């Protein structure tokens, strides 16, 4: 009995030691980020660290999931949402810091034609008269890019005719996946994917942003942040010219370009 | 939106179980009785959906069933429709996804019948097919019931694969699990609760029923 017990004690001690040594390092800044913004935030995080900032830990996922996790006590410092609604909700609930909300990026939409398919001659507005077998968009009820895609189709009077051929992906990434696997001929997705290294083939054309509500992505600092100082430093860096030029390199419009309506 | 999703799920589960009983029964018989060296690898193939994440199945089905894929191409040529984003495509996906839940109980029931009764029937002049339907199948009724109920319940609970292959088209491919996910994402927790609690209750009742039947029929073995 005794050897077993002392063995257990040694094991518990070892576990405790491993756990505490993990904690004794500098606290990272933990950033929950919308999946569409993962690549730019990785680049921004390395620039932040290179400029002397604390290490950044990135948790990528769906904004709705992050929201539910934050409500239930997830230890995030900064929340980079895919929309404006979820940060606003967190403010209402007193879980986000008043005055910390700002639009960190504005998304753009492109019409993508898969390999072996053509773009309409006159761009997005000519889609309805064009051979489209299926058109993939993100789920308009869940994803800001999906709502923008539907708005743009409605604004150009193409929604009614195209709707039977519209396929919804859970996220904008899934919509593009349908195109990459040849299951749809065309897709309306985030312009940032045209900058991705693993992007599928085909051709794309920008969709005029005046045809949909701006796709504003808001950032917010969280009340229950384990590392409030790190959160503040990261948010300041996110607003800097350096970070904004990085995200422009990924197909987003910088916060400075955003003009209030 | 919710009601139509429930209806689609019930339809999908029913059709899937019917298809699986038709193709699963001969497969289960072969697995229970064959001495082929292919039996073990086929057994493993049947069990794969138990251990693979459904996204793996969905990912490959999207490629196989897509208009450029090896199966999807034939379908487009034959019917002019695509398999992905259609109810038929969901059925094919669900058949694979729920395969072990139907094949394994039937296989085990057939194995429990053993060779004895079948050989006795043969010595009395019954053709193998007669013996199969009049001896093996009735004696395996419990296995068939378990298979049908588990296959049905498991198809109802399917999420990852149908979401990828189906594309969440209302009234066509948006099943109840996807509807729940969308309600949660849209912060409509009330509607999500209604559907989730319904699914939970239904699944519990189904499993209680299966276990009750299994106990009643095998009082000595399982008590």
PDB file of N, CA and C in Angstrom, chain A residues 14-76:
ATOM      1  N   UNK A  14       4.681  15.732  -9.512  1.00  0.00           N
ATOM      2  CA  UNK A  14       5.230  15.978 -10.849  1.00  0.00           C
ATOM      3  C   UNK A  14       4.223  16.765 -11.694  1.00  0.00           C
ATOM      4  N   UNK A  15       2.947  16.335 -11.627  1.00  0.00           N
ATOM      5  CA  UNK A  15       1.914  17.030 -12.398  1.00  0.00           C
ATOM      6  C   UNK A  15       1.829  18.486 -11.968  1.00  0.00           C
ATOM      7  N   UNK A  16       1.834  18.689 -10.627  1.00  0.00           N
ATOM      8  CA  UNK A  16       1.740  20.038 -10.079  1.00  0.00           C
ATOM      9  C   UNK A  16       2.900  20.903 -10.571  1.00  0.00           C
ATOM     10  N   UNK A  17       4.083  20.295 -10.582  1.00  0.00           N
ATOM     11  CA  UNK A  17       5.292  21.000 -10.993  1.00  0.00           C
ATOM     12  C   UNK A  17       5.174  21.441 -12.450  1.00  0.00           C
ATOM     13  N   UNK A  18       4.695  20.505 -13.298  1.00  0.00           N
ATOM     14  CA  UNK A  18       4.564  20.806 -14.721  1.00  0.00           C
ATOM     15  C   UNK A  18       3.563  21.935 -14.916  1.00  0.00           C
ATOM     16  N   UNK A  19       2.433  21.831 -14.177  1.00  0.00           N
ATOM     17  CA  UNK A  19       1.383  22.834 -14.320  1.00  0.00           C
ATOM     18  C   UNK A  19       1.882  24.205 -13.896  1.00  0.00           C
ATOM     19  N   UNK A  20       2.566  24.263 -12.738  1.00  0.00           N
ATOM     20  CA  UNK A  20       2.978  25.565 -12.220  1.00  0.00           C
ATOM     21  C   UNK A  20       4.097  26.174 -13.055  1.00  0.00           C
ATOM     22  N   UNK A  21       4.990  25.319 -13.596  1.00  0.00           N
ATOM     23  CA  UNK A  21       6.044  25.911 -14.425  1.00  0.00           C
ATOM     24  C   UNK A  21       5.427  26.511 -15.680  1.00  0.00           C
ATOM     25  N   UNK A  22       4.335  25.872 -16.161  1.00  0.00           N
ATOM     26  CA  UNK A  22       3.640  26.417 -17.321  1.00  0.00           C
ATOM     27  C   UNK A  22       3.107  27.798 -17.015  1.00  0.00           C
ATOM     28  N   UNK A  23       2.560  27.968 -15.817  1.00  0.00           N
ATOM     29  CA  UNK A  23       1.909  29.224 -15.467  1.00  0.00           C
ATOM     30  C   UNK A  23       2.922  30.323 -15.169  1.00  0.00           C
ATOM     31  N   UNK A  24       4.084  29.920 -14.649  1.00  0.00           N
ATOM     32  CA  UNK A  24       5.011  30.946 -14.172  1.00  0.00           C
ATOM     33  C   UNK A  24       5.616  31.763 -15.314  1.00  0.00           C
ATOM     34  N   UNK A  25       5.453  31.300 -16.587  1.00  0.00           N
ATOM     35  CA  UNK A  25       5.896  32.112 -17.714  1.00  0.00           C
ATOM     36  C   UNK A  25       5.033  33.356 -17.827  1.00  0.00           C
ATOM     37  N   UNK A  26       5.504  34.336 -18.634  1.00  0.00           N
ATOM     38  CA  UNK A  26       4.713  35.538 -18.869  1.00  0.00           C
ATOM     39  C   UNK A  26       3.359  35.116 -19.437  1.00  0.00           C
ATOM     40  N   UNK A  27       2.290  35.721 -18.916  1.00  0.00           N
ATOM     41  CA  UNK A  27       0.954  35.423 -19.424  1.00  0.00           C
ATOM     42  C   UNK A  27       0.860  35.822 -20.889  1.00  0.00           C
ATOM     43  N   UNK A  28       0.337  34.943 -21.721  1.00  0.00           N
ATOM     44  CA  UNK A  28       0.159  35.349 -23.107  1.00  0.00           C
ATOM     45  C   UNK A  28      -1.081  36.228 -23.237  1.00  0.00           C
ATOM     46  N   UNK A  29      -1.186  36.916 -24.377  1.00  0.00           N
ATOM     47  CA  UNK A  29      -2.429  37.602 -24.705  1.00  0.00           C
ATOM     48  C   UNK A  29      -3.261  36.601 -25.500  1.00  0.00           C
ATOM     49  N   UNK A  30      -4.418  36.251 -24.963  1.00  0.00           N
ATOM     50  CA  UNK A  30      -5.217  35.235 -25.644  1.00  0.00           C
ATOM     51  C   UNK A  30      -6.288  35.914 -26.493  1.00  0.00           C
ATOM     52  N   UNK A  31      -6.200  35.702 -27.804  1.00  0.00           N
ATOM     53  CA  UNK A  31      -7.072  36.384 -28.755  1.00  0.00           C
ATOM     54  C   UNK A  31      -8.007  35.367 -29.408  1.00  0.00           C
ATOM     55  N   UNK A  32      -9.316  35.569 -29.229  1.00  0.00           N
ATOM     56  CA  UNK A  32     -10.305  34.749 -29.939  1.00  0.00           C
ATOM     57  C   UNK A  32     -10.625  35.459 -31.247  1.00  0.00           C
ATOM     58  N   UNK A  33     -10.425  34.764 -32.364  1.00  0.00           N
ATOM     59  CA  UNK A  33     -10.545  35.445 -33.651  1.00  0.00           C
ATOM     60  C   UNK A  33     -11.471  34.671 -34.590  1.00  0.00           C
ATOM     61  N   UNK A  34     -12.248  35.439 -35.356  1.00  0.00           N
ATOM     62  CA  UNK A  34     -13.114  34.827 -36.370  1.00  0.00           C
ATOM     63  C   UNK A  34     -12.246  34.099 -37.393  1.00  0.00           C
ATOM     64  N   UNK A  35     -12.700  32.897 -37.809  1.00  0.00           N
ATOM     65  CA  UNK A  35     -11.872  32.042 -38.660  1.00  0.00           C
ATOM     66  C   UNK A  35     -11.418  32.749 -39.928  1.00  0.00           C
ATOM     67  N   UNK A  36     -12.247  33.647 -40.485  1.00  0.00           N
ATOM     68  CA  UNK A  36     -11.863  34.307 -41.743  1.00  0.00           C
ATOM     69  C   UNK A  36     -10.658  35.213 -41.566  1.00  0.00           C
ATOM     70  N   UNK A  37     -10.387  35.612 -40.314  1.00  0.00           N
ATOM     71  CA  UNK A  37      -9.316  36.577 -40.071  1.00  0.00           C
ATOM     72  C   UNK A  37      -8.062  35.910 -39.497  1.00  0.00           C
ATOM     73  N   UNK A  38      -8.018  34.588 -39.525  1.00  0.00           N
ATOM     74  CA  UNK A  38      -6.914  33.872 -38.875  1.00  0.00           C
ATOM     75  C   UNK A  38      -5.545  34.232 -39.472  1.00  0.00           C
ATOM     76  N   UNK A  39      -5.443  34.175 -40.809  1.00  0.00           N
ATOM     77  CA  UNK A  39      -4.128  34.444 -41.423  1.00  0.00           C
ATOM     78  C   UNK A  39      -3.616  35.843 -41.111  1.00  0.00           C
ATOM     79  N   UNK A  40      -4.439  36.904 -41.312  1.00  0.00           N
ATOM     80  CA  UNK A  40      -3.928  38.234 -40.970  1.00  0.00           C
ATOM     81  C   UNK A  40      -3.563  38.372 -39.492  1.00  0.00           C
ATOM     82  N   UNK A  41      -4.363  37.772 -38.596  1.00  0.00           N
ATOM     83  CA  UNK A  41      -4.067  37.977 -37.183  1.00  0.00           C
ATOM     84  C   UNK A  41      -2.779  37.253 -36.798  1.00  0.00           C
ATOM     85  N   UNK A  42      -2.476  36.165 -37.497  1.00  0.00           N
ATOM     86  CA  UNK A  42      -1.202  35.486 -37.232  1.00  0.00           C
ATOM     87  C   UNK A  42      -0.031  36.399 -37.602  1.00  0.00           C
ATOM     88  N   UNK A  43      -0.171  37.061 -38.762  1.00  0.00           N
ATOM     89  CA  UNK A  43       0.885  37.975 -39.196  1.00  0.00           C
ATOM     90  C   UNK A  43       0.989  39.166 -38.256  1.00  0.00           C
ATOM     91  N   UNK A  44      -0.179  39.677 -37.826  1.00  0.00           N
ATOM     92  CA  UNK A  44      -0.178  40.827 -36.919  1.00  0.00           C
ATOM     93  C   UNK A  44       0.421  40.434 -35.573  1.00  0.00           C
ATOM     94  N   UNK A  45       0.117  39.203 -35.101  1.00  0.00           N
ATOM     95  CA  UNK A  45       0.642  38.742 -33.815  1.00  0.00           C
ATOM     96  C   UNK A  45       2.158  38.632 -33.856  1.00  0.00           C
ATOM     97  N   UNK A  46       2.702  38.114 -34.981  1.00  0.00           N
ATOM     98  CA  UNK A  46       4.171  38.019 -35.009  1.00  0.00           C
ATOM     99  C   UNK A  46       4.802  39.398 -35.059  1.00  0.00           C
ATOM    100  N   UNK A  47       4.157  40.340 -35.731  1.00  0.00           N
ATOM    101  CA  UNK A  47       4.682  41.711 -35.740  1.00  0.00           C
ATOM    102  C   UNK A  47       4.621  42.314 -34.339  1.00  0.00           C
ATOM    103  N   UNK A  48       3.529  42.012 -33.616  1.00  0.00           N
ATOM    104  CA  UNK A  48       3.350  42.511 -32.245  1.00  0.00           C
ATOM    105  C   UNK A  48       4.437  41.960 -31.341  1.00  0.00           C
ATOM    106  N   UNK A  49       4.704  40.645 -31.487  1.00  0.00           N
ATOM    107  CA  UNK A  49       5.738  40.018 -30.664  1.00  0.00           C
ATOM    108  C   UNK A  49       7.120  40.566 -31.029  1.00  0.00           C
ATOM    109  N   UNK A  50       7.333  40.768 -32.343  1.00  0.00           N
ATOM    110  CA  UNK A  50       8.624  41.295 -32.794  1.00  0.00           C
ATOM    111  C   UNK A  50       8.853  42.703 -32.255  1.00  0.00           C
ATOM    112  N   UNK A  51       7.742  43.445 -32.046  1.00  0.00           N
ATOM    113  CA  UNK A  51       7.863  44.809 -31.531  1.00  0.00           C
ATOM    114  C   UNK A  51       7.942  44.830 -30.007  1.00  0.00           C
ATOM    115  N   UNK A  52       8.159  43.639 -29.408  1.00  0.00           N
ATOM    116  CA  UNK A  52       8.356  43.588 -27.960  1.00  0.00           C
ATOM    117  C   UNK A  52       7.119  43.263 -27.167  1.00  0.00           C
ATOM    118  N   UNK A  53       6.038  42.931 -27.851  1.00  0.00           N
ATOM    119  CA  UNK A  53       4.809  42.584 -27.137  1.00  0.00           C
ATOM    120  C   UNK A  53       4.880  41.203 -26.522  1.00  0.00           C
ATOM    121  N   UNK A  54       3.930  40.926 -25.635  1.00  0.00           N
ATOM    122  CA  UNK A  54       3.880  39.604 -25.014  1.00  0.00           C
ATOM    123  C   UNK A  54       3.482  38.563 -26.065  1.00  0.00           C
ATOM    124  N   UNK A  55       3.801  37.281 -25.809  1.00  0.00           N
ATOM    125  CA  UNK A  55       3.386  36.248 -26.776  1.00  0.00           C
ATOM    126  C   UNK A  55       1.861  36.225 -26.928  1.00  0.00           C
ATOM    127  N   UNK A  56       1.420  35.985 -28.164  1.00  0.00           N
ATOM    128  CA  UNK A  56      -0.012  35.983 -28.450  1.00  0.00           C
ATOM    129  C   UNK A  56      -0.463  34.551 -28.688  1.00  0.00           C
ATOM    130  N   UNK A  57      -1.566  34.192 -28.036  1.00  0.00           N
ATOM    131  CA  UNK A  57      -2.146  32.867 -28.242  1.00  0.00           C
ATOM    132  C   UNK A  57      -3.446  33.059 -29.022  1.00  0.00           C
ATOM    133  N   UNK A  58      -3.532  32.441 -30.193  1.00  0.00           N
ATOM    134  CA  UNK A  58      -4.686  32.680 -31.065  1.00  0.00           C
ATOM    135  C   UNK A  58      -5.645  31.497 -30.999  1.00  0.00           C
ATOM    136  N   UNK A  59      -6.918  31.799 -30.754  1.00  0.00           N
ATOM    137  CA  UNK A  59      -7.957  30.764 -30.762  1.00  0.00           C
ATOM    138  C   UNK A  59      -8.924  31.110 -31.889  1.00  0.00           C
ATOM    139  N   UNK A  60      -8.883  30.315 -32.965  1.00  0.00           N
ATOM    140  CA  UNK A  60      -9.721  30.634 -34.112  1.00  0.00           C
ATOM    141  C   UNK A  60     -11.006  29.815 -34.088  1.00  0.00           C
ATOM    142  N   UNK A  61     -12.095  30.405 -34.542  1.00  0.00           N
ATOM    143  CA  UNK A  61     -13.359  29.672 -34.534  1.00  0.00           C
ATOM    144  C   UNK A  61     -14.504  30.519 -35.049  1.00  0.00           C
ATOM    145  N   UNK A  62     -15.718  29.977 -34.944  1.00  0.00           N
ATOM    146  CA  UNK A  62     -16.895  30.720 -35.359  1.00  0.00           C
ATOM    147  C   UNK A  62     -17.225  31.759 -34.297  1.00  0.00           C
ATOM    148  N   UNK A  63     -17.608  32.963 -34.755  1.00  0.00           N
ATOM    149  CA  UNK A  63     -17.875  34.053 -33.829  1.00  0.00           C
ATOM    150  C   UNK A  63     -18.999  33.713 -32.845  1.00  0.00           C
ATOM    151  N   UNK A  64     -20.029  33.010 -33.314  1.00  0.00           N
ATOM    152  CA  UNK A  64     -21.121  32.624 -32.430  1.00  0.00           C
ATOM    153  C   UNK A  64     -20.664  31.680 -31.328  1.00  0.00           C
ATOM    154  N   UNK A  65     -19.746  30.787 -31.686  1.00  0.00           N
ATOM    155  CA  UNK A  65     -19.206  29.856 -30.690  1.00  0.00           C
ATOM    156  C   UNK A  65     -18.369  30.602 -29.655  1.00  0.00           C
ATOM    157  N   UNK A  66     -17.521  31.510 -30.153  1.00  0.00           N
ATOM    158  CA  UNK A  66     -16.710  32.300 -29.227  1.00  0.00           C
ATOM    159  C   UNK A  66     -17.595  33.091 -28.272  1.00  0.00           C
ATOM    160  N   UNK A  67     -18.665  33.668 -28.827  1.00  0.00           N
ATOM    161  CA  UNK A  67     -19.589  34.443 -28.003  1.00  0.00           C
ATOM    162  C   UNK A  67     -20.142  33.580 -26.876  1.00  0.00           C
ATOM    163  N   UNK A  68     -20.608  32.386 -27.231  1.00  0.00           N
ATOM    164  CA  UNK A  68     -21.172  31.484 -26.219  1.00  0.00           C
ATOM    165  C   UNK A  68     -20.113  31.096 -25.189  1.00  0.00           C
ATOM    166  N   UNK A  69     -18.872  30.908 -25.657  1.00  0.00           N
ATOM    167  CA  UNK A  69     -17.798  30.534 -24.728  1.00  0.00           C
ATOM    168  C   UNK A  69     -17.475  31.681 -23.770  1.00  0.00           C
ATOM    169  N   UNK A  70     -17.482  32.927 -24.304  1.00  0.00           N
ATOM    170  CA  UNK A  70     -17.161  34.083 -23.462  1.00  0.00           C
ATOM    171  C   UNK A  70     -18.232  34.250 -22.384  1.00  0.00           C
ATOM    172  N   UNK A  71     -19.498  34.094 -22.777  1.00  0.00           N
ATOM    173  CA  UNK A  71     -20.592  34.182 -21.808  1.00  0.00           C
ATOM    174  C   UNK A  71     -20.393  33.157 -20.701  1.00  0.00           C
ATOM    175  N   UNK A  72     -19.828  32.024 -21.065  1.00  0.00           N
ATOM    176  CA  UNK A  72     -19.646  30.962 -20.087  1.00  0.00           C
ATOM    177  C   UNK A  72     -18.238  30.943 -19.486  1.00  0.00           C
ATOM    178  N   UNK A  73     -17.584  32.109 -19.544  1.00  0.00           N
ATOM    179  CA  UNK A  73     -16.358  32.265 -18.775  1.00  0.00           C
ATOM    180  C   UNK A  73     -15.064  31.872 -19.453  1.00  0.00           C
ATOM    181  N   UNK A  74     -15.030  31.839 -20.791  1.00  0.00           N
ATOM    182  CA  UNK A  74     -13.780  31.500 -21.473  1.00  0.00           C
ATOM    183  C   UNK A  74     -12.729  32.569 -21.182  1.00  0.00           C
ATOM    184  N   UNK A  75     -11.489  32.151 -20.917  1.00  0.00           N
ATOM    185  CA  UNK A  75     -10.458  33.111 -20.503  1.00  0.00           C
ATOM    186  C   UNK A  75      -9.786  33.807 -21.679  1.00  0.00           C
ATOM    187  N   UNK A  76     -10.540  34.531 -22.490  1.00  0.00           N
ATOM    188  CA  UNK A  76      -9.961  35.304 -23.594  1.00  0.00           C
ATOM    189  C   UNK A  76      -9.693  36.731 -23.126  1.00  0.00           C
TER     190      UNK A  76
END
